[in-house]
XYZ file of C-alpha atoms in Angstrom:
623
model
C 18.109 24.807 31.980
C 20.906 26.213 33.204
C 21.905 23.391 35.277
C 21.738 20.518 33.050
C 24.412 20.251 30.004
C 23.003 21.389 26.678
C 24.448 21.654 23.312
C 23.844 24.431 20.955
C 22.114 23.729 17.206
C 20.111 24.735 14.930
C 16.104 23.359 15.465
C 17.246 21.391 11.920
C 20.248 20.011 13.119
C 18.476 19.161 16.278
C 15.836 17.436 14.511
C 18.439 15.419 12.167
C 20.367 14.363 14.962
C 17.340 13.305 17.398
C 15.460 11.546 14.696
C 19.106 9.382 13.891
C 18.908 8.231 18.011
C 15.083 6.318 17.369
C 14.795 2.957 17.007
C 11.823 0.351 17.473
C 11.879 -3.386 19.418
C 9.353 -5.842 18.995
C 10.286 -9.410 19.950
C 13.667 -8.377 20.836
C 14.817 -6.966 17.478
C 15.983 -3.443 17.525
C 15.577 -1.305 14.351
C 16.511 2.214 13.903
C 12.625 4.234 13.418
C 13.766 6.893 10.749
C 16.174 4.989 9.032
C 17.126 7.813 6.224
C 15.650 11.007 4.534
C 14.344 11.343 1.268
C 14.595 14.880 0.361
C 14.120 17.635 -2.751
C 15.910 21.345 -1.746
C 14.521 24.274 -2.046
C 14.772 28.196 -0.867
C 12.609 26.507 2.490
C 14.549 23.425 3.408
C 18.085 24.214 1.677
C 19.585 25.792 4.835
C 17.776 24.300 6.999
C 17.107 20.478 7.094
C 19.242 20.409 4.150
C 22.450 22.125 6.004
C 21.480 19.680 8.971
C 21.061 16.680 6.605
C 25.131 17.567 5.698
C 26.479 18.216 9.148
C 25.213 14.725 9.942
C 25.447 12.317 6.783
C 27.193 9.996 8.872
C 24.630 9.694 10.745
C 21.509 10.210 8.916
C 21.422 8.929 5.586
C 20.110 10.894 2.600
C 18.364 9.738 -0.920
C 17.576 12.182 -3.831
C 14.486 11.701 -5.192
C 12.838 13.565 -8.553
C 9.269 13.615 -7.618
C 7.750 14.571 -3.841
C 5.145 12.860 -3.865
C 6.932 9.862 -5.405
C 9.518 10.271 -2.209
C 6.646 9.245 0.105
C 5.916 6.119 -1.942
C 9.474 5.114 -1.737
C 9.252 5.743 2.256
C 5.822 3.849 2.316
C 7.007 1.284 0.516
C 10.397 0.694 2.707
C 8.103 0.607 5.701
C 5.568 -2.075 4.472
C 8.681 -4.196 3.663
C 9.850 -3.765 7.145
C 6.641 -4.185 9.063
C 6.206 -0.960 9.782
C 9.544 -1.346 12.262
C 11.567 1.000 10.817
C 10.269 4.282 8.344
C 12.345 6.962 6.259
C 11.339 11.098 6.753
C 10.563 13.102 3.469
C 12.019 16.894 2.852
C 10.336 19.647 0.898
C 10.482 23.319 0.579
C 7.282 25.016 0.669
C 4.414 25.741 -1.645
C 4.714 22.489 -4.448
C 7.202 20.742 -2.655
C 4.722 20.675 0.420
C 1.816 20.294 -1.721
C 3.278 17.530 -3.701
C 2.960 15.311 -0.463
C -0.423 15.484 -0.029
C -1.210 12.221 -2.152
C 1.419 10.239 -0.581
C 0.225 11.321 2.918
C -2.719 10.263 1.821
C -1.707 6.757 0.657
C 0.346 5.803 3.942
C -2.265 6.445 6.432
C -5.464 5.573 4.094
C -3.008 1.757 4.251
C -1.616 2.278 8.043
C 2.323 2.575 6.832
C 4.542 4.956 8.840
C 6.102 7.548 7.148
C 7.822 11.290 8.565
C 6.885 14.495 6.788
C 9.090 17.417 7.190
C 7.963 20.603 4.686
C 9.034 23.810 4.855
C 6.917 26.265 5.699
C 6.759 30.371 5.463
C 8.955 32.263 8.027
C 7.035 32.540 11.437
C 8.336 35.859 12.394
C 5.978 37.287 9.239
C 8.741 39.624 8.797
C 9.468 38.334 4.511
C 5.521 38.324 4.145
C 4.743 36.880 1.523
C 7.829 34.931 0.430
C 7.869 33.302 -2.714
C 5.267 30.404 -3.081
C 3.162 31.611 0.254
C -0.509 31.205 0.589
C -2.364 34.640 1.633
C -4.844 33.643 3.084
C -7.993 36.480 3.877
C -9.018 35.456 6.536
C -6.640 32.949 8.327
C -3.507 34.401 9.491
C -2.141 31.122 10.538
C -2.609 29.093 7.271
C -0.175 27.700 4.864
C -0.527 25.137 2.339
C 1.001 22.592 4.949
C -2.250 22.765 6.096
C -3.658 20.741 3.235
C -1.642 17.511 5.387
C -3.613 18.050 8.018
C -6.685 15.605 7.192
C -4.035 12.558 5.800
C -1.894 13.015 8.630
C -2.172 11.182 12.277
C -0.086 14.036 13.792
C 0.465 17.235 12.657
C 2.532 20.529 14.272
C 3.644 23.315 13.187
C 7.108 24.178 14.814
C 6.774 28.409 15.651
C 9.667 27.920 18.102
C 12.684 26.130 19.046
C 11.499 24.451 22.258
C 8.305 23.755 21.053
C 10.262 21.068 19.235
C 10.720 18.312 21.877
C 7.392 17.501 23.132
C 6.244 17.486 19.234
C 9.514 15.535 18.093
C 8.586 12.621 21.034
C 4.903 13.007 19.954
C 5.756 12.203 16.423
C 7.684 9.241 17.368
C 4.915 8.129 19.669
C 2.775 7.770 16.417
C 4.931 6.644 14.223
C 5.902 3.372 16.007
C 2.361 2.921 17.229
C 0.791 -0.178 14.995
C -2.866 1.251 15.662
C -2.373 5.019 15.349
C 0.726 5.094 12.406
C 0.181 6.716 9.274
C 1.557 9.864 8.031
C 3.328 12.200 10.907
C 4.020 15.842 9.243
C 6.190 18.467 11.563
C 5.571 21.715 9.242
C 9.307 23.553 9.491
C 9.113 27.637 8.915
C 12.113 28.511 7.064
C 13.581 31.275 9.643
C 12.801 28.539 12.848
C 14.613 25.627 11.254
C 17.880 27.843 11.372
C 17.285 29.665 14.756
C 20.045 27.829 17.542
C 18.806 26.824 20.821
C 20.537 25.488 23.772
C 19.032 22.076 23.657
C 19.289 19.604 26.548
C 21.486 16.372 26.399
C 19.002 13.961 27.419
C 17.169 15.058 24.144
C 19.998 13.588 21.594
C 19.957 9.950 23.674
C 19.087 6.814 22.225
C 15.563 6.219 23.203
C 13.802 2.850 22.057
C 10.081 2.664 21.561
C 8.689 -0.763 22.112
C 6.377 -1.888 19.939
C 3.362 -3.772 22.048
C 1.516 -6.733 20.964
C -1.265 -6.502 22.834
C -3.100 -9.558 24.221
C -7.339 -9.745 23.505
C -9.031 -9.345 26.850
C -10.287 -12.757 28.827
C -13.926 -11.759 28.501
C -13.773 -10.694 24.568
C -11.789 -13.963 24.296
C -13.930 -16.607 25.316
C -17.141 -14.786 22.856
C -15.084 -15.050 20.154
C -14.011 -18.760 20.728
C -17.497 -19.465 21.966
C -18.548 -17.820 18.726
C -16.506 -19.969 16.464
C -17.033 -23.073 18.315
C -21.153 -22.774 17.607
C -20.415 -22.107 13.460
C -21.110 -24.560 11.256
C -19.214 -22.742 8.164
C -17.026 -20.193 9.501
C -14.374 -18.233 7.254
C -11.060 -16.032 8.302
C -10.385 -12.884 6.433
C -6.850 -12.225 6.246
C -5.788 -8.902 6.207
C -2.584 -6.440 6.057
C -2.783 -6.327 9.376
C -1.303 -10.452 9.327
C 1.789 -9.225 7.790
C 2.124 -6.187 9.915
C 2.240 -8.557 13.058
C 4.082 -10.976 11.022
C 1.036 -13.301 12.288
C 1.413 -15.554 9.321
C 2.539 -18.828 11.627
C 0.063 -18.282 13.716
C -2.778 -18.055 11.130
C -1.692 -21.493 9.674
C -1.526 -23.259 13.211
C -4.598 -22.047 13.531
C -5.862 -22.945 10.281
C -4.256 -26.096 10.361
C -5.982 -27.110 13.725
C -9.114 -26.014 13.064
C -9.729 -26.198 9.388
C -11.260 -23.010 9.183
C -10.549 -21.640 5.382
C -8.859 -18.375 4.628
C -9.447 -16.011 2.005
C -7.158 -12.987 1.874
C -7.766 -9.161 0.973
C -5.638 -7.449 -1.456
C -3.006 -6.598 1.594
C -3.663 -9.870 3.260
C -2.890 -12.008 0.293
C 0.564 -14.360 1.287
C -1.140 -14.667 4.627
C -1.126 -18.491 3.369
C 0.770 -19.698 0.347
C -0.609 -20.180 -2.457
C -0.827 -24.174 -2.489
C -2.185 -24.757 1.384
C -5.202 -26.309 1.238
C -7.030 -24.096 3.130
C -5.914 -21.108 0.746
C -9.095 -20.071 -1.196
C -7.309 -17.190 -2.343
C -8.897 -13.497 -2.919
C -12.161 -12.454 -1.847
C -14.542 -9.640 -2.686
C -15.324 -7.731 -6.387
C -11.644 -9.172 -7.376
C -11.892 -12.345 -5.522
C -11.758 -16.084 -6.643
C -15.091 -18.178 -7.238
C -14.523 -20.676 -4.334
C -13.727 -17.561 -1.752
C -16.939 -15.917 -2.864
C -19.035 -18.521 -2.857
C -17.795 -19.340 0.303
C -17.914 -15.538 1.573
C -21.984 -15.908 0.823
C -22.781 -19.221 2.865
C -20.248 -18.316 5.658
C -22.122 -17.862 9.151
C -19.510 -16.820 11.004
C -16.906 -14.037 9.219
C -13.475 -13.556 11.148
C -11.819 -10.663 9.830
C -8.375 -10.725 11.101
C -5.996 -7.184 10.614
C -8.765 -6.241 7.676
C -10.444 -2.217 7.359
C -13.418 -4.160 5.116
C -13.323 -2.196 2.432
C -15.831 -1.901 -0.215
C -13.939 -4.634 -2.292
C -13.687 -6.728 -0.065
C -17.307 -6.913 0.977
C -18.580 -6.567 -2.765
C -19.722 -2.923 -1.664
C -22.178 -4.383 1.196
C -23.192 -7.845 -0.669
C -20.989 -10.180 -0.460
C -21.976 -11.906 3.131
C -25.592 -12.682 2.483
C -26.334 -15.973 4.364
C -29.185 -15.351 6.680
C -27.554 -14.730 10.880
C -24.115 -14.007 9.359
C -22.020 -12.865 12.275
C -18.645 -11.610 12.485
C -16.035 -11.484 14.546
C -13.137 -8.898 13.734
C -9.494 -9.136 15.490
C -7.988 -5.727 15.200
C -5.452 -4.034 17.122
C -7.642 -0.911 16.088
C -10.723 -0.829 18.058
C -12.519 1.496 15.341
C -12.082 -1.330 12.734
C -12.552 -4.184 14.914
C -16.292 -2.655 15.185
C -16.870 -2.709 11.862
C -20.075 -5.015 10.235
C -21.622 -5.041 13.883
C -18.580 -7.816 14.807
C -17.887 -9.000 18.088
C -14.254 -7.609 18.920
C -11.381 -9.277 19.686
C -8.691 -6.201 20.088
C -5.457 -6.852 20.342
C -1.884 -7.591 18.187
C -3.340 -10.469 15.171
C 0.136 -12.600 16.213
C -1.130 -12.544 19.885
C -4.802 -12.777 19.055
C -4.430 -15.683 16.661
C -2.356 -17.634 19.085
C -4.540 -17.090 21.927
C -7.888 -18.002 20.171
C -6.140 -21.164 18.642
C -5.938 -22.003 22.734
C -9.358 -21.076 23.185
C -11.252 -23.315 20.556
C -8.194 -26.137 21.197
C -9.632 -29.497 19.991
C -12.390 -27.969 17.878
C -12.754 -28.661 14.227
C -14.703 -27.731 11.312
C -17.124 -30.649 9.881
C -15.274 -32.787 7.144
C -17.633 -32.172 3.959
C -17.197 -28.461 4.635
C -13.465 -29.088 4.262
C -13.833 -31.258 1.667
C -16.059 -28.415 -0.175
C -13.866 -25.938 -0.168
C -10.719 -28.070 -1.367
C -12.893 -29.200 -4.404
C -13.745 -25.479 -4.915
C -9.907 -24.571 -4.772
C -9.025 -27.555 -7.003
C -11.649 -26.037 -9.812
C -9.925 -22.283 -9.508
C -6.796 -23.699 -9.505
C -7.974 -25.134 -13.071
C -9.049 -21.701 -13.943
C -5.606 -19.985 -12.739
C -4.340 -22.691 -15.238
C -6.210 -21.488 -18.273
C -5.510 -17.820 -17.955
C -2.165 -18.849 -17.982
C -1.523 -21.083 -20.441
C 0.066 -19.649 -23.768
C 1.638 -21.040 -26.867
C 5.089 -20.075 -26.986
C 5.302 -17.558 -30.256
C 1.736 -15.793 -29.226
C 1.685 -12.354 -28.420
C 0.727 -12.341 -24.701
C -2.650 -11.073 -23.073
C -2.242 -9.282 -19.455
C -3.151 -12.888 -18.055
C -0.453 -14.877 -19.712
C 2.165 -12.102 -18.676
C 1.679 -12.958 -15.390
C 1.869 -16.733 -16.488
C 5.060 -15.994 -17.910
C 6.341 -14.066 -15.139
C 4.976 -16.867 -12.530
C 7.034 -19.110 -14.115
C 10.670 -17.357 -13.200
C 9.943 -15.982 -9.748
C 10.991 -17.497 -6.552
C 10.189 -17.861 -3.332
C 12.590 -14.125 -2.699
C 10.822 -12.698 -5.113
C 8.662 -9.037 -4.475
C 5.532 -7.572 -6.925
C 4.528 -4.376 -6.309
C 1.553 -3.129 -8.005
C -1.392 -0.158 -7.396
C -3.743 0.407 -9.922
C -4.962 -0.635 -13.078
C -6.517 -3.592 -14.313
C -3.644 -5.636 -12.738
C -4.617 -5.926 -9.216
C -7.980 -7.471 -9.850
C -5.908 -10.219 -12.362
C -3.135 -10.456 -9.778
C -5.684 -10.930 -6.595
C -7.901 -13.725 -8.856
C -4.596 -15.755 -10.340
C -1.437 -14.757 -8.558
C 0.125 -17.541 -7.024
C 1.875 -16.082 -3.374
C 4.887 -18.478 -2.754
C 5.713 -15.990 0.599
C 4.426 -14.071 2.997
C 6.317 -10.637 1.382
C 5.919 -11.583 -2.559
C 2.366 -9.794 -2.528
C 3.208 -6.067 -2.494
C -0.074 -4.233 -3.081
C -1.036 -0.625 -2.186
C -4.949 -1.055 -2.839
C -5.521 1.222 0.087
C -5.744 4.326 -1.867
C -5.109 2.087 -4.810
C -2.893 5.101 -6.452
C -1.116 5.215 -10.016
C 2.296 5.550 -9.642
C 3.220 4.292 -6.635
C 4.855 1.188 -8.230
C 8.187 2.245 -9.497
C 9.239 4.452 -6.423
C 8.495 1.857 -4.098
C 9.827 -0.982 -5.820
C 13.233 1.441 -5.133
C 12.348 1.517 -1.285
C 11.022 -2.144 -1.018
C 14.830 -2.969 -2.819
C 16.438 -0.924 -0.070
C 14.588 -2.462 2.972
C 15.312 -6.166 1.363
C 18.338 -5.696 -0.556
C 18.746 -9.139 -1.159
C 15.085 -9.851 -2.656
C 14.443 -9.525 -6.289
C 11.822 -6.536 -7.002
C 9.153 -5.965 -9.787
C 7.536 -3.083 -10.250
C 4.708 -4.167 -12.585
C 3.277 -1.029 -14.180
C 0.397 -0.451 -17.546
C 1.238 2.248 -19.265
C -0.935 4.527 -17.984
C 0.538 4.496 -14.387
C 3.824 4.545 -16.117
C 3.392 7.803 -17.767
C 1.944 8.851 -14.487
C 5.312 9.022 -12.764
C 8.448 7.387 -14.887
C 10.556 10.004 -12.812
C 12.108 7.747 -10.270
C 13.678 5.558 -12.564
C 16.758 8.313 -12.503
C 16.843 7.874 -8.610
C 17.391 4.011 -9.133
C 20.101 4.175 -11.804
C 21.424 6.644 -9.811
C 21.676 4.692 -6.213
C 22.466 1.766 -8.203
C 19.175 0.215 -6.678
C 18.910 -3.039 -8.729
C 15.283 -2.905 -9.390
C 12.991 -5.248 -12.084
C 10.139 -3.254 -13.981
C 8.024 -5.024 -15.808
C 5.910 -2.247 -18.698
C 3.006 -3.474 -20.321
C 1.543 -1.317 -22.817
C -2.285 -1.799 -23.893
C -2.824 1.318 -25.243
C -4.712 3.542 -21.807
C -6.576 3.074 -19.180
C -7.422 -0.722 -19.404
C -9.355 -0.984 -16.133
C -11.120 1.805 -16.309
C -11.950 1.263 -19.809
C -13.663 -1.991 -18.802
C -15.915 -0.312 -16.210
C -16.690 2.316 -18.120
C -18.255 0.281 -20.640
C -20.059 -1.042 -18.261
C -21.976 1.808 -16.385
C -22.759 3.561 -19.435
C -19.733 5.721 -19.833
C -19.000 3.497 -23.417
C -15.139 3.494 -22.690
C -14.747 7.670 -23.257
C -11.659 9.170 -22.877
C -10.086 6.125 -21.085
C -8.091 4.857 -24.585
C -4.723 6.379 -25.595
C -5.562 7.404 -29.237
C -5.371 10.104 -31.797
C -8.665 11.754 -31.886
C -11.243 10.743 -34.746
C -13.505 12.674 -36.867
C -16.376 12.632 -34.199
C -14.138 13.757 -31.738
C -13.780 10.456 -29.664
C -10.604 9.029 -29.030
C -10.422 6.388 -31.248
C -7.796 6.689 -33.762
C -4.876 4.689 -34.356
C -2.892 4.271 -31.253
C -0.338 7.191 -30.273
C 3.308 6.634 -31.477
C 4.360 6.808 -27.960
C 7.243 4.307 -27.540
C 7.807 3.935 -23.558
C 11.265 1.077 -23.389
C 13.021 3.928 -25.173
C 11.482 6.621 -22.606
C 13.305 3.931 -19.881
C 16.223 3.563 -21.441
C 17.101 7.397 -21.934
C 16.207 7.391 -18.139
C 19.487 4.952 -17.351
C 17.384 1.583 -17.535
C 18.594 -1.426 -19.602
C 15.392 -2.485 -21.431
C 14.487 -5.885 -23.004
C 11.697 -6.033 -25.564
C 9.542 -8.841 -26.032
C 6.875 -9.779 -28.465
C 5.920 -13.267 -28.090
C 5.209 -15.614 -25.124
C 8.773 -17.139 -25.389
C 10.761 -13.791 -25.424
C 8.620 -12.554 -22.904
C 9.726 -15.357 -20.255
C 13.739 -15.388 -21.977
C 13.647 -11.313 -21.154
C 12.040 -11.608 -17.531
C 15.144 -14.382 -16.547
C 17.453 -12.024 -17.894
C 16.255 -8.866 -15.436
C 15.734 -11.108 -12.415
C 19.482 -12.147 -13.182
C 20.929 -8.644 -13.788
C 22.525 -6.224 -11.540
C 21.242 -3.195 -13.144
C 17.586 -1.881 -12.899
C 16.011 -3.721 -15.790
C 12.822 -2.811 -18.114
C 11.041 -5.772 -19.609
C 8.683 -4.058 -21.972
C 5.739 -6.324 -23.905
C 2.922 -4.769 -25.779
C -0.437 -6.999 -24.917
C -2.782 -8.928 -27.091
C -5.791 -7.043 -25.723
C -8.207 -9.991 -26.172
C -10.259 -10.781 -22.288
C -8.205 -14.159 -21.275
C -8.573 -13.201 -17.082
C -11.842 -14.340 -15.281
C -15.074 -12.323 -14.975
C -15.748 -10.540 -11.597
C -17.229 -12.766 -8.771
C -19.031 -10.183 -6.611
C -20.520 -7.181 -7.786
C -19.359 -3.468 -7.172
C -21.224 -0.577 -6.258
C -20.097 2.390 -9.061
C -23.480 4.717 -9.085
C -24.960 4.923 -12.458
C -26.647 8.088 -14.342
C -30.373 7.888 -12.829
C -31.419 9.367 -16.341
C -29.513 9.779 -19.590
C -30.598 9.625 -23.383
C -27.757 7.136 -24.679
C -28.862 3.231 -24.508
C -25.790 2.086 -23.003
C -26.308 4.411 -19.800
C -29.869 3.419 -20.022
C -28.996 -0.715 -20.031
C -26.056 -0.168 -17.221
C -29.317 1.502 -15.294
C -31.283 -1.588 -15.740
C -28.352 -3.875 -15.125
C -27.560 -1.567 -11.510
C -30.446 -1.437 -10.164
C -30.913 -5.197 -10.062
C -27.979 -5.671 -7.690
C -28.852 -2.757 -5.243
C -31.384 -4.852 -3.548
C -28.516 -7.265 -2.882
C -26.914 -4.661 -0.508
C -27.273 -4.708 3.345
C -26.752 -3.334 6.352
C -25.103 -5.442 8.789
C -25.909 -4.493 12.651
């Protein structure tokens, strides 16, 4: 090494300073790859990363967060804004700093989002053994609790020395800018190693671009698929996350438009179309509209385009039922373009799209199955319509909230949402006006993700108004994150309903035989359910002593008056409205497998029995 020039740092500062010389291209647009670093300090990152993270803040840019785990939402949610073109890296010290990441790990490669993990770990010399918050492990020498990332992660390494940081540095890049490997990429740091100096080489520190492909479909996998939609008689696209990722969206509609195939969209796909195209049918699956189910059960030829098929989406195996179905799955993941026994067509969904829309050139869908369709979407639209519609001094349900709130948006506008009973009303009724308004994580479908990456959606598009729509039970999950916003003056809309628990959950309980217990937030009665008066908890003033403004609304009218005012504030806004609780949103169209008790001596477990095992002979296998 001796012969080429080096400079001298720390394996931190050398990590700092390589990661600020990444940057993706697709299409000709450079982005930098690790475009800032969330971080929490503690005795195993403070003098490490944490030093490096100050000998370079020109360089590298640095965000406190409150919350680990809530860090890796913000990153997540910054990368899904951006296409997954440009990521943030995460700090920790070890034991429940590391720990803390595992359910954000989880969540970005469960959903494909790119995100950098960087805990400390114990010291690799073993000299300090054991430091404060290390694992002793009896019979693994080797083990930390890092080691809990390994399963959510796409890469993982453990950096034991210096040089053994460059070939794991490039690997982690490799991955991370990757659309059909990225996920969550943790580098494990041991306190001692992220301070030792090294005499790294030049060529390490220089800007180094990693081109992200978009893959063409192969000629032979090509002409099956066109071949294969040519031959259906009622064919239907699936639009996926992956549409967005690939930013595939004009290329669905040409395709759409040419062909008159019909889309509906999964809970990541949704935006795919807008709202008001007539080939829009909407959701699909457990949470999907009537016209895109009933469609989903006729359809003889399935195209799932950018889609992993999960159990919602396919009403947990019973969805497609028409007799032959085939499908046909564009993927630029080969292990979930095999899903459902599909013919493949691997490759980029921009690419795919625009070379299948060649391929079946002059080919058309018959008129009445157009004409089918459009009266089915006119009849939801109807629906949409009446979970909407509200009198003006009514106390809103869950429904008419997001009438109210459909009513003030724009085209700019962002929703973010997880968990809850929301993203089954928001999939059913919400009205996408753009391909980035839909923000949902339904992935790994985890409470609290909303507020922290409403904060890193706002920072990827600073000019796009954000709302974090949250229930109160994801609130109280993780409110922590609010500080972080008022603090980087990150101008970001929440929007708190409070119905009193865990509305969604509440609502299935009742209906596998689990008669709502423990899901409602109540004083305990007599009989020791939870079914008191509700708790005294008052959540707007929990915001506000956390730096937000907060506007209250109790009616229908305030409630729309109190959203215009956030959406035209510069300061991170509550809008807090406490629900009528009465059903207003439209029953489930496809039916979800949730295992009931075999045997149990209550009547409502006994019924939900009955009422299960009438649907499992709905569910197959498709080969």
């Amino acid at each position: 090494m001796s012969s080429q020039s080096v400079r001298r740092l720390t394996v931190a500062q050398a990590l700092v300073r390589f990661l600020s010389a990444q940057y993706t291209e697709r299409d000709g647009v450079r982005r930098r790859l690790v475009a800032g670093t969330w971080g929490i300090f503690g005795h195993g990152n403070v003098a490490g990363i944490g030093q490096a993270l100050v000998e370079y803040r020109q360089e590298m840019p640095y965000h406190q967060g409150r919350n680990e785990q809530a860090m890796v939402h913000a990153a997540v949610g910054y990368a899904r804004q951006l296409d997954r073109l440009s990521a943030q890296a995460v700090t920790t010290s070890i034991g429940p700093g590391a720990t803390n990441l595992v359910t954000g790990a989880a969540l970005a490669t469960v959903n494909r989002l790119p995100v950098l993990l960087l805990p400390g770990d114990s010291f690799a010399n073993r000299i300090p053994d054991p430091v404060l918050q290390q694992l002793e492990h009896t019979q693994y020498g080797d083990v930390s609790v890092n080691d809990a990332l390994r399963p959510v992660s796409r890469w993982f390494d453990r950096i034991t020395r210096p040089e053994a940081l460059i070939p794991s540095a490039l690997q982690a890049m490799r991955v991370l800018a990757d659309p059909a490997e990225t996920g969550a990429v943790t580098l494990a740091l041991p306190q001692d190693v992220q301070t030792e100096a090294y005499d790294w080489p030049e060529e390490f520190f220089a800007e180094r671009v990693w081109h992200v492909r978009r893959p063409a479909p192969e000629a032979a996998e090509l002409a099956a698929a066109a071949e294969a939609v040519r031959t259906a008689r009622r064919p239907l696209i699936i639009a996926g996350g992956g549409v967005h990722h690939s930013e595939a969206e004009p290329a669905l509609r040409a395709l759409v438009e040419a062909t008159g195939i019909p889309v509906a969209s999964t809970q990541a796909g949704k935006g795919s179309l807008r709202h008001d195209h007539p080939a829009d049918l909407g959701g699909v699956g457990h949470t999907g509209t009537a016209i895109a189910d009933d469609i989903a059960r006729t359809a003889d030829l399935v195209i799932g385009v950018g889609t992993r098929y999960t159990d919602f989406t396919t009403a947990s195996s019973t969805l497609f039922a028409a007799p032959g179905v085939r499908f046909l799955n564009l993927n630029i993941t080969g292990s979930d373009a095999h899903k459902l026994g599909a013919r493949t067509l691997v490759g980029d969904a921009r690419a795919s799209l625009e070379a299948l829309a060649q391929a079946v050139a002059g080919h058309r869908v018959a008129p009445e199955y157009e004409a089918e369709y459009r009266a089915g979407k006119e009849r939801w639209e109807r629906v949409v319509d009446a979970a909407y519609a509200a009198d003006d001094t009514d106390r809103p349900t869950q429904t008419q909230v997001l009438g109210a709130l459909d009513s003030v948006v724009g085209e700019d506008d962002v929703l973010i949402n997880a968990a809850g009973s929301l993203p089954g009303d928001l999939h059913k009724l919400w009205r996408a006006r753009s391909p980035r308004q839909y923000h949902l994580e339904y992935g790994y479908s985890c409470m609290g993700y909303e507020i922290p990456a409403s904060i890193g959606v706002r920072m990827a598009a600073p000019d796009r108004p954000v709302w974090a729509l949250v229930g109160d039970g994801t609130y109280l999950m993780m409110p922590t994150e609010i500080v972080t916003a008022v603090q980087e003056g990150v101008n970001i809309n929440l929007l708190l309903i409070q119905n009193h628990g865990y509305a969604s959950i509440g609502g299935l309980s009742s209906e596998v035989g689990g008669e709502r217990y423990g899901t409602a937030y109540r004083y305990r009665a007599a009989d020791g359910s939870f079914t008191g008066d509700p708790l005294p908890v008052d959540l707007a003033a929990n915001a506000a002593s956390l730096g937000m403004d907060v506007l209250r609304a109790e009616t229908v009218r305030e409630l729309r008056e109190a959203l215009a005012a956030a959406r035209a504030s510069d300061r991170p806004t509550c809008v807090y409205v406490e629900t009528d609780p009465t059903p207003t949103a439209p029953d489930a169209q496809a039916w979800w497998d949730v295992p009931v008790a075999e045997t149990a001596s209550r009547e409502a477990a006994v019924e939900a029995r009955k009422s299960y095992e009438r649907h499992l002979g709905d569910r197959r296998r498709h080969l």
